[in-house]
């Protein structure tokens, strides 16, 4: 997942000592050969090393860490246990590495891009997750505000710009997204796509209609303008080059706006909860100090319609789609930024994979609010292909705090119970809070419903 979604994780692994390997003994944790583990990690890292020589260890560490920062992907450092106490080269100074684009190619690519954008009638920026990974949110916003070009985000890049900004168009996700956003983006005659991942969920399970001939797609690894490919151009240099270029300023566009979500009203406190009403209530619950962490499935699809108050305050494994992401990710998110309280959205099946990491949250003083959507199994898969393999063991999720000896738990079945539990959880900041929400077995969010209906319409039209 870290490799696929470009997260710069550093894996440091202990290993048998160099001298221990001489007679090729069968040691615990050994698989086939002593270098097998490194070979496995080489497939899912951008750089790896075994620190077998104290004289080169510091340089190797520098090389591997630089690769993690440069490519925003995981790296692997293996440390044989018999060299831990050996001295490396004293007074080592890390070598500074300054990488930049090929100046000639950068100028040529910027010239073509500027000409296309200035000639366009309806340009749109479709921003994805690499803008966040490489810290280019301010540059993206400067480009949009300088030109009045509207910005849409992908599902993986959701909240890469503040969602209350007047130039923000919404989340584009093909047939899964709002129809007015889909029409606006797909009718653009010049689509600038910084950091864009051409993957299935970003493309609305391949329901997107984006014309490469009208696109400028730039990532940390590639740049294509229409059908022209440019080598040796860095994402940062290209985006900042556009900000400094002679792009014309346009009149403010008239953007399609979703109807403002009405204030959540509790008309009937005894009414059974649905996904739609759950997400409406959660939307009213969010504050500027909330970071939303969504697991895969309908938790993610439903969360797309939430209005995030700050830039880059929405986290989800929307590419690799690894179930069980959300609870551990919330621990990392809060340790990285203790001023933000995570709101975790996770299904019952995904929670059973990694939910007990709430013990790690408690041990580290984290206080996430975890909402478990309990629809009696893997609900999203039931809509795709139902069967007994979508069933999970029935847990009493709300009683997990009793097992861990810390935290608060609630079981909610009605809108009134949800409202009361959320307000209590907001006030309880001493430990984590777990709210188990009971939903109907085949209940689904509006976003998943949109996808199902539009895919169905396409299939019927194709007959």
Coordinates of C-alpha atoms in Angstrom, one line a residue:
X1 CA 0.0 0.0 0.0
X2 CA 2.8 2.5 0.9
X3 CA 4.5 1.8 -2.4
X4 CA 1.3 2.0 -4.5
X5 CA 0.1 5.3 -2.8
X6 CA 3.5 6.9 -2.5
X7 CA 4.0 7.0 1.3
X8 CA 7.7 7.4 2.3
X9 CA 7.9 4.6 4.9
X10 CA 11.3 3.6 6.3
X11 CA 11.4 -0.1 7.3
X12 CA 14.4 -0.9 9.6
X13 CA 14.8 -4.6 10.1
X14 CA 17.2 -6.6 12.3
X15 CA 18.9 -9.6 10.8
X16 CA 21.4 -12.4 11.6
X17 CA 24.9 -11.2 12.0
X18 CA 27.4 -11.4 9.2
X19 CA 29.6 -13.9 11.0
X20 CA 26.6 -16.1 11.8
X21 CA 26.0 -16.5 8.1
X22 CA 29.3 -18.1 7.3
X23 CA 28.3 -21.7 8.0
X24 CA 24.8 -21.2 6.6
X25 CA 23.0 -22.3 9.8
X26 CA 19.2 -22.6 10.1
X27 CA 18.3 -19.6 12.2
X28 CA 14.8 -18.5 13.2
X29 CA 13.3 -16.0 10.7
X30 CA 15.5 -17.3 7.9
X31 CA 13.6 -18.0 4.7
X32 CA 15.6 -19.9 2.0
X33 CA 18.8 -17.7 1.8
X34 CA 20.0 -14.9 4.1
X35 CA 19.2 -12.3 1.5
X36 CA 15.7 -13.6 0.7
X37 CA 14.0 -11.0 2.9
X38 CA 15.9 -8.1 1.2
X39 CA 14.9 -9.5 -2.2
X40 CA 11.2 -9.6 -1.1
X41 CA 11.4 -6.0 0.0
X42 CA 13.1 -4.9 -3.2
X43 CA 9.8 -5.6 -5.0
X44 CA 7.9 -3.1 -2.8
X45 CA 10.5 -0.4 -2.0
X46 CA 12.3 2.2 -4.1
X47 CA 15.6 1.6 -2.4
X48 CA 17.1 -1.0 0.0
X49 CA 20.4 -1.8 1.7
X50 CA 22.1 -4.2 4.1
X51 CA 24.4 -2.4 6.4
X52 CA 27.1 -5.0 6.3
X53 CA 30.1 -2.7 6.2
X54 CA 30.6 0.0 8.9
X55 CA 32.8 2.1 6.5
X56 CA 29.9 2.6 4.0
X57 CA 26.9 2.4 6.4
X58 CA 26.4 6.1 6.7
X59 CA 26.5 6.7 3.0
X60 CA 24.1 3.9 2.4
X61 CA 21.7 5.3 4.9
X62 CA 21.9 8.7 3.2
X63 CA 21.3 7.1 -0.2
X64 CA 18.2 5.2 0.9
X65 CA 16.6 8.0 2.9
X66 CA 17.2 10.4 0.0
X67 CA 15.3 7.9 -2.3
X68 CA 12.4 7.9 0.2
X69 CA 12.2 11.7 0.2
X70 CA 12.7 12.0 -3.6
X71 CA 10.2 9.4 -4.7
X72 CA 7.8 9.4 -1.7
X73 CA 8.0 5.6 -1.5
X74 CA 9.1 3.1 1.1
X75 CA 12.6 2.0 1.6
X76 CA 14.3 -0.9 3.5
X77 CA 17.3 -0.9 5.7
X78 CA 18.6 -4.2 7.1
X79 CA 20.9 -4.2 10.1
X80 CA 22.9 -7.4 10.9
X81 CA 23.1 -7.6 14.7
X82 CA 26.8 -8.1 15.0
X83 CA 27.7 -4.7 13.5
X84 CA 25.4 -2.6 15.8
X85 CA 28.3 -1.6 18.1
X86 CA 30.9 -1.2 15.4
X87 CA 32.0 2.4 14.6
X88 CA 31.3 4.1 11.3
X89 CA 33.3 6.8 9.8
X90 CA 33.5 9.7 12.3
X91 CA 32.3 13.2 11.6
X92 CA 30.2 12.0 8.7
X93 CA 28.4 14.8 6.8
X94 CA 25.4 13.9 4.7
X95 CA 25.9 14.7 1.1
X96 CA 23.5 17.4 -0.2
X97 CA 21.6 16.3 -3.2
X98 CA 20.0 18.9 -5.4
X99 CA 17.9 17.5 -8.3
X100 CA 16.2 19.7 -10.8
X101 CA 14.5 19.4 -14.2
X102 CA 16.3 19.4 -17.5
X103 CA 16.1 23.2 -18.2
X104 CA 15.6 22.9 -21.9
X105 CA 12.9 20.3 -21.6
X106 CA 11.2 22.2 -18.8
X107 CA 11.1 25.4 -20.9
X108 CA 9.6 23.6 -23.9
X109 CA 7.0 21.8 -21.9
X110 CA 6.0 25.0 -20.1
X111 CA 5.7 26.8 -23.4
X112 CA 3.3 24.2 -24.8
X113 CA 1.3 24.0 -21.6
X114 CA 0.9 27.7 -21.3
X115 CA -0.2 28.0 -25.0
X116 CA -2.8 25.2 -24.5
X117 CA -4.2 26.7 -21.3
X118 CA -4.4 30.3 -22.6
X119 CA -6.2 29.0 -25.7
X120 CA -8.7 27.0 -23.8
X121 CA -12.2 28.1 -23.3
X122 CA -12.9 26.0 -20.2
X123 CA -9.7 24.8 -18.4
X124 CA -10.0 22.8 -15.3
X125 CA -7.4 21.6 -12.7
X126 CA -8.0 18.0 -11.5
X127 CA -5.6 17.6 -8.6
X128 CA -4.5 14.3 -7.1
X129 CA -2.6 13.0 -4.1
X130 CA 0.9 13.7 -5.3
X131 CA 0.2 17.4 -4.8
X132 CA -0.1 16.5 -1.1
X133 CA 2.8 14.1 -1.0
X134 CA 5.2 16.6 -2.4
X135 CA 3.9 19.5 -0.4
X136 CA 2.6 21.5 -3.3
X137 CA -0.8 22.6 -2.0
X138 CA 0.1 26.3 -1.8
X139 CA 1.6 26.2 -5.3
X140 CA -1.6 24.6 -6.6
X141 CA -3.8 27.2 -4.9
X142 CA -1.6 30.0 -6.2
X143 CA -2.0 28.8 -9.7
X144 CA -5.8 28.5 -9.4
X145 CA -6.2 32.0 -7.7
X146 CA -3.9 33.7 -10.2
X147 CA -5.8 32.4 -13.2
X148 CA -9.3 31.8 -11.8
X149 CA -9.1 28.2 -13.1
X150 CA -11.4 26.0 -11.0
X151 CA -10.0 23.0 -9.1
X152 CA -11.6 19.5 -8.7
X153 CA -10.0 16.8 -6.7
X154 CA -9.9 13.0 -7.1
X155 CA -11.2 10.6 -4.4
X156 CA -7.5 9.9 -3.5
X157 CA -6.7 13.6 -3.5
X158 CA -9.8 14.7 -1.6
X159 CA -9.1 17.8 0.5
X160 CA -5.9 18.6 -1.3
X161 CA -7.4 22.1 -1.5
X162 CA -9.8 23.6 1.0
X163 CA -13.3 22.4 0.1
X164 CA -14.9 25.7 1.0
X165 CA -12.7 27.7 -1.5
X166 CA -14.8 29.5 -4.1
X167 CA -12.8 27.9 -6.9
X168 CA -13.3 24.4 -5.6
X169 CA -15.5 22.4 -7.9
X170 CA -15.9 19.1 -6.0
X171 CA -14.6 15.5 -6.1
X172 CA -14.5 14.0 -9.6
X173 CA -14.9 10.2 -9.6
X174 CA -16.7 9.4 -12.8
X175 CA -20.1 7.9 -12.3
X176 CA -19.7 7.7 -8.5
X177 CA -19.5 11.5 -8.2
X178 CA -22.0 14.3 -8.5
X179 CA -23.4 14.6 -12.0
X180 CA -22.8 18.3 -12.3
X181 CA -19.1 17.9 -11.3
X182 CA -18.7 15.0 -13.8
X183 CA -20.2 17.1 -16.7
X184 CA -18.1 20.1 -15.9
X185 CA -14.8 18.2 -15.8
X186 CA -15.5 16.0 -18.8
X187 CA -16.5 19.0 -20.9
X188 CA -13.2 20.8 -20.2
X189 CA -11.1 21.5 -23.3
X190 CA -7.9 21.6 -21.3
X191 CA -7.6 19.5 -18.2
X192 CA -4.5 20.0 -16.1
X193 CA -3.9 17.0 -13.9
X194 CA -1.1 17.4 -11.4
X195 CA 0.0 14.3 -9.5
X196 CA -2.8 12.3 -11.1
X197 CA -3.0 8.5 -10.6
X198 CA -4.8 6.8 -13.6
X199 CA -6.3 4.1 -11.4
X200 CA -9.7 2.4 -11.2
X201 CA -11.2 4.2 -8.1
X202 CA -10.0 7.6 -9.2
X203 CA -11.7 6.9 -12.5
X204 CA -15.0 5.9 -10.9
X205 CA -14.4 2.2 -11.7
X206 CA -13.5 3.2 -15.2
X207 CA -16.7 5.2 -15.8
X208 CA -14.6 8.4 -16.3
X209 CA -14.5 10.1 -19.7
X210 CA -11.3 12.0 -19.8
X211 CA -9.7 12.7 -23.2
X212 CA -5.9 12.4 -23.2
X213 CA -5.6 14.7 -26.2
X214 CA -7.0 17.5 -24.2
X215 CA -5.0 16.8 -21.0
X216 CA -1.8 17.9 -19.4
X217 CA -0.9 15.1 -17.0
X218 CA 2.2 15.7 -14.8
X219 CA 3.4 13.4 -12.0
X220 CA 6.7 12.9 -10.2
X221 CA 7.7 10.4 -12.9
X222 CA 6.1 11.5 -16.1
X223 CA 4.8 14.5 -18.1
X224 CA 2.5 14.2 -21.0
X225 CA 0.8 17.1 -22.9
X226 CA -1.7 15.8 -25.3
X227 CA 0.2 13.0 -27.0
X228 CA 3.6 14.6 -26.4
X229 CA 5.8 13.1 -23.7
X230 CA 8.5 15.0 -21.9
X231 CA 11.4 13.4 -20.0
X232 CA 13.3 14.9 -17.1
X233 CA 10.7 17.3 -15.8
X234 CA 10.0 17.4 -12.1
X235 CA 6.4 17.9 -10.8
X236 CA 7.5 20.7 -8.5
X237 CA 9.4 22.6 -11.2
X238 CA 6.5 22.3 -13.7
X239 CA 3.8 23.4 -11.3
X240 CA 5.9 26.4 -10.0
X241 CA 6.8 27.2 -13.5
X242 CA 3.2 27.5 -14.4
X243 CA 2.6 29.9 -11.5
X244 CA 5.4 32.1 -12.7
X245 CA 4.4 32.0 -16.4
X246 CA 2.3 34.3 -18.4
X247 CA -1.0 32.6 -18.0
X248 CA -4.0 34.9 -18.5
X249 CA -6.3 35.7 -15.7
X250 CA -9.9 34.8 -16.5
X251 CA -13.3 36.0 -15.2
X252 CA -14.4 34.0 -12.3
X253 CA -16.2 30.9 -13.6
X254 CA -19.8 30.1 -12.8
X255 CA -19.4 26.7 -11.1
X256 CA -22.1 24.2 -10.5
X257 CA -22.7 24.1 -6.8
X258 CA -24.2 21.3 -4.8
X259 CA -27.2 22.3 -2.9
X260 CA -26.0 23.3 0.6
X261 CA -26.5 20.5 3.0
X262 CA -29.5 21.6 5.2
X263 CA -28.8 21.8 8.9
X264 CA -29.2 18.3 10.4
X265 CA -32.5 18.2 12.2
X266 CA -33.6 15.4 14.4
X267 CA -37.2 15.1 13.2
X268 CA -37.8 11.6 14.6
X269 CA -35.3 10.4 17.2
X270 CA -36.7 6.9 17.0
X271 CA -36.2 6.5 13.3
X272 CA -33.8 3.7 12.3
X273 CA -30.4 4.9 11.0
X274 CA -29.5 4.7 7.3
X275 CA -26.1 5.4 5.7
X276 CA -27.5 8.6 4.1
X277 CA -28.6 10.0 7.4
X278 CA -25.4 8.8 9.1
X279 CA -23.2 10.8 6.7
X280 CA -25.5 13.8 6.9
X281 CA -25.1 13.9 10.7
X282 CA -21.4 13.3 10.4
X283 CA -21.1 16.3 8.0
X284 CA -22.6 18.5 10.7
X285 CA -20.3 17.0 13.3
X286 CA -17.0 18.0 11.5
X287 CA -15.0 20.9 12.7
X288 CA -11.8 22.6 11.6
X289 CA -9.9 20.4 14.1
X290 CA -11.2 17.1 12.6
X291 CA -9.2 14.8 10.4
X292 CA -11.4 12.2 8.7
X293 CA -9.8 8.7 8.2
X294 CA -12.0 6.5 6.0
X295 CA -11.5 2.8 5.5
X296 CA -12.3 1.2 2.1
X297 CA -15.8 0.3 1.0
X298 CA -18.9 2.3 1.6
X299 CA -17.1 4.1 4.4
X300 CA -15.0 5.7 1.7
X301 CA -17.7 6.2 -0.9
X302 CA -20.0 7.8 1.7
X303 CA -17.2 10.0 3.1
X304 CA -16.6 11.5 -0.3
X305 CA -19.7 13.7 0.2
X306 CA -18.4 15.1 3.5
X307 CA -17.3 18.7 3.5
X308 CA -13.7 18.9 4.8
X309 CA -12.9 22.2 6.5
X310 CA -9.1 22.3 5.9
X311 CA -6.8 21.2 3.2
X312 CA -5.4 17.7 3.4
X313 CA -7.5 16.6 6.4
X314 CA -9.0 13.5 4.7
X315 CA -7.0 10.2 4.6
X316 CA -8.0 7.1 2.8
X317 CA -6.4 4.1 1.1
X318 CA -8.4 4.9 -2.1
X319 CA -5.9 3.3 -4.5
X320 CA -4.6 0.1 -3.0
X321 CA -7.9 -0.3 -1.1
X322 CA -6.5 -2.3 1.8
X323 CA -9.2 -3.1 4.3
X324 CA -8.3 -2.4 7.9
X325 CA -6.4 0.8 7.0
X326 CA -8.4 3.3 9.1
X327 CA -7.8 2.5 12.7
X328 CA -4.0 2.2 12.5
X329 CA -3.8 5.2 10.2
X330 CA -5.7 7.3 12.7
X331 CA -3.0 6.5 15.3
X332 CA -0.3 7.7 13.0
X333 CA -2.3 10.8 11.9
X334 CA -2.8 11.9 15.5
X335 CA 0.8 11.2 16.6
X336 CA 1.9 13.3 13.6
X337 CA -0.5 16.1 14.4
X338 CA -1.9 15.9 18.0
X339 CA -4.0 19.0 17.5
X340 CA -6.3 17.2 15.1
X341 CA -8.7 14.6 16.5
X342 CA -9.4 11.7 14.0
X343 CA -12.9 10.7 13.1
X344 CA -12.5 7.1 11.9
X345 CA -15.1 5.5 9.5
X346 CA -14.7 1.8 9.3
X347 CA -16.9 -1.2 8.4
X348 CA -17.4 -4.1 10.7
X349 CA -15.4 -6.5 8.5
X350 CA -12.5 -4.1 8.2
X351 CA -12.5 -3.4 11.9
X352 CA -12.2 -7.1 12.7
X353 CA -8.8 -7.0 10.9
X354 CA -7.1 -4.2 12.8
X355 CA -9.5 -2.7 15.2
X356 CA -7.6 -3.8 18.3
X357 CA -5.0 -1.3 17.4
X358 CA -7.1 0.9 19.6
X359 CA -4.9 -0.5 22.3
X360 CA -2.0 1.2 20.6
X361 CA -4.0 4.4 20.4
X362 CA -4.7 4.2 24.2
X363 CA -1.0 3.4 24.9
X364 CA 0.1 6.5 23.0
X365 CA -2.6 8.8 24.5
X366 CA -4.6 9.1 21.2
X367 CA -8.3 9.8 21.4
X368 CA -9.9 9.0 18.0
X369 CA -13.7 8.8 17.6
X370 CA -14.3 5.5 15.8
X371 CA -17.6 5.0 14.0
X372 CA -18.1 1.3 13.1
X373 CA -20.6 0.8 10.3
X374 CA -22.1 -2.6 11.3
X375 CA -24.1 -3.9 8.3
X376 CA -23.5 -7.5 9.2
X377 CA -20.6 -8.2 6.8
X378 CA -18.8 -6.9 3.8
X379 CA -21.6 -4.7 2.5
X380 CA -20.0 -3.2 -0.6
X381 CA -19.1 -6.7 -1.8
X382 CA -22.7 -7.9 -1.3
X383 CA -23.8 -5.4 -3.9
X384 CA -21.2 -6.8 -6.3
X385 CA -21.5 -10.5 -5.8
X386 CA -23.3 -11.8 -2.7
X387 CA -22.4 -15.0 -0.9
X388 CA -21.6 -16.5 2.4
X389 CA -18.0 -15.3 2.0
X390 CA -19.3 -11.8 2.8
X391 CA -20.4 -12.8 6.3
X392 CA -18.4 -12.0 9.3
X393 CA -18.6 -13.1 12.9
X394 CA -21.0 -11.0 15.0
X395 CA -19.0 -8.9 17.4
X396 CA -20.2 -6.6 20.1
X397 CA -18.0 -3.8 18.9
X398 CA -19.2 -1.2 21.4
X399 CA -18.0 -3.4 24.3
X400 CA -14.3 -3.4 23.1
X401 CA -13.4 -0.7 25.6
X402 CA -14.3 -3.1 28.4
X403 CA -11.8 -5.6 27.0
X404 CA -9.1 -3.0 26.7
X405 CA -9.8 -1.4 30.0
X406 CA -10.1 2.1 28.6
X407 CA -12.2 4.1 26.2
X408 CA -16.0 4.7 25.8
X409 CA -18.4 2.7 23.8
X410 CA -21.9 3.2 22.4
X411 CA -24.4 1.0 20.5
X412 CA -26.7 3.1 18.3
X413 CA -29.6 2.0 16.2
X414 CA -31.6 5.2 15.8
X415 CA -31.0 8.8 14.8
X416 CA -31.5 10.0 18.3
X417 CA -29.0 7.5 19.8
X418 CA -26.4 8.6 17.2
X419 CA -26.9 12.2 18.0
X420 CA -26.5 11.7 21.7
X421 CA -23.4 9.4 21.2
X422 CA -21.6 11.9 19.0
X423 CA -22.1 14.7 21.4
X424 CA -20.9 12.6 24.3
X425 CA -17.9 11.5 22.3
X426 CA -17.1 15.1 21.4
X427 CA -17.0 16.0 25.1
X428 CA -15.0 12.9 26.1
X429 CA -11.4 13.7 25.1
X430 CA -9.5 11.6 27.7
X431 CA -9.5 8.4 25.6
X432 CA -10.8 6.9 22.4
X433 CA -14.5 6.6 21.7
X434 CA -16.2 3.8 19.7
X435 CA -19.7 4.2 18.3
X436 CA -21.2 1.0 16.8
X437 CA -23.8 2.0 14.2
X438 CA -26.3 -0.8 13.3
X439 CA -27.4 -0.5 9.7
X440 CA -29.6 -2.7 7.5
X441 CA -27.7 -5.5 5.7
X442 CA -28.1 -4.0 2.2
X443 CA -28.1 -0.3 3.1
X444 CA -25.7 1.8 1.1
X445 CA -24.6 5.4 0.8
X446 CA -25.8 7.8 -1.9
X447 CA -22.4 7.6 -3.6
X448 CA -22.5 3.8 -3.9
X449 CA -26.1 4.0 -5.0
X450 CA -25.0 6.5 -7.8
X451 CA -22.3 4.1 -9.0
X452 CA -24.6 1.1 -9.0
X453 CA -27.4 2.9 -11.0
X454 CA -25.0 4.4 -13.6
X455 CA -23.2 1.2 -14.1
X456 CA -26.5 -0.6 -14.5
X457 CA -27.7 2.0 -17.0
X458 CA -24.5 1.6 -19.0
X459 CA -24.8 -2.2 -19.0
X460 CA -28.5 -2.0 -20.2
X461 CA -27.5 0.4 -23.0
X462 CA -24.7 -1.9 -24.1
X463 CA -27.2 -4.8 -24.7

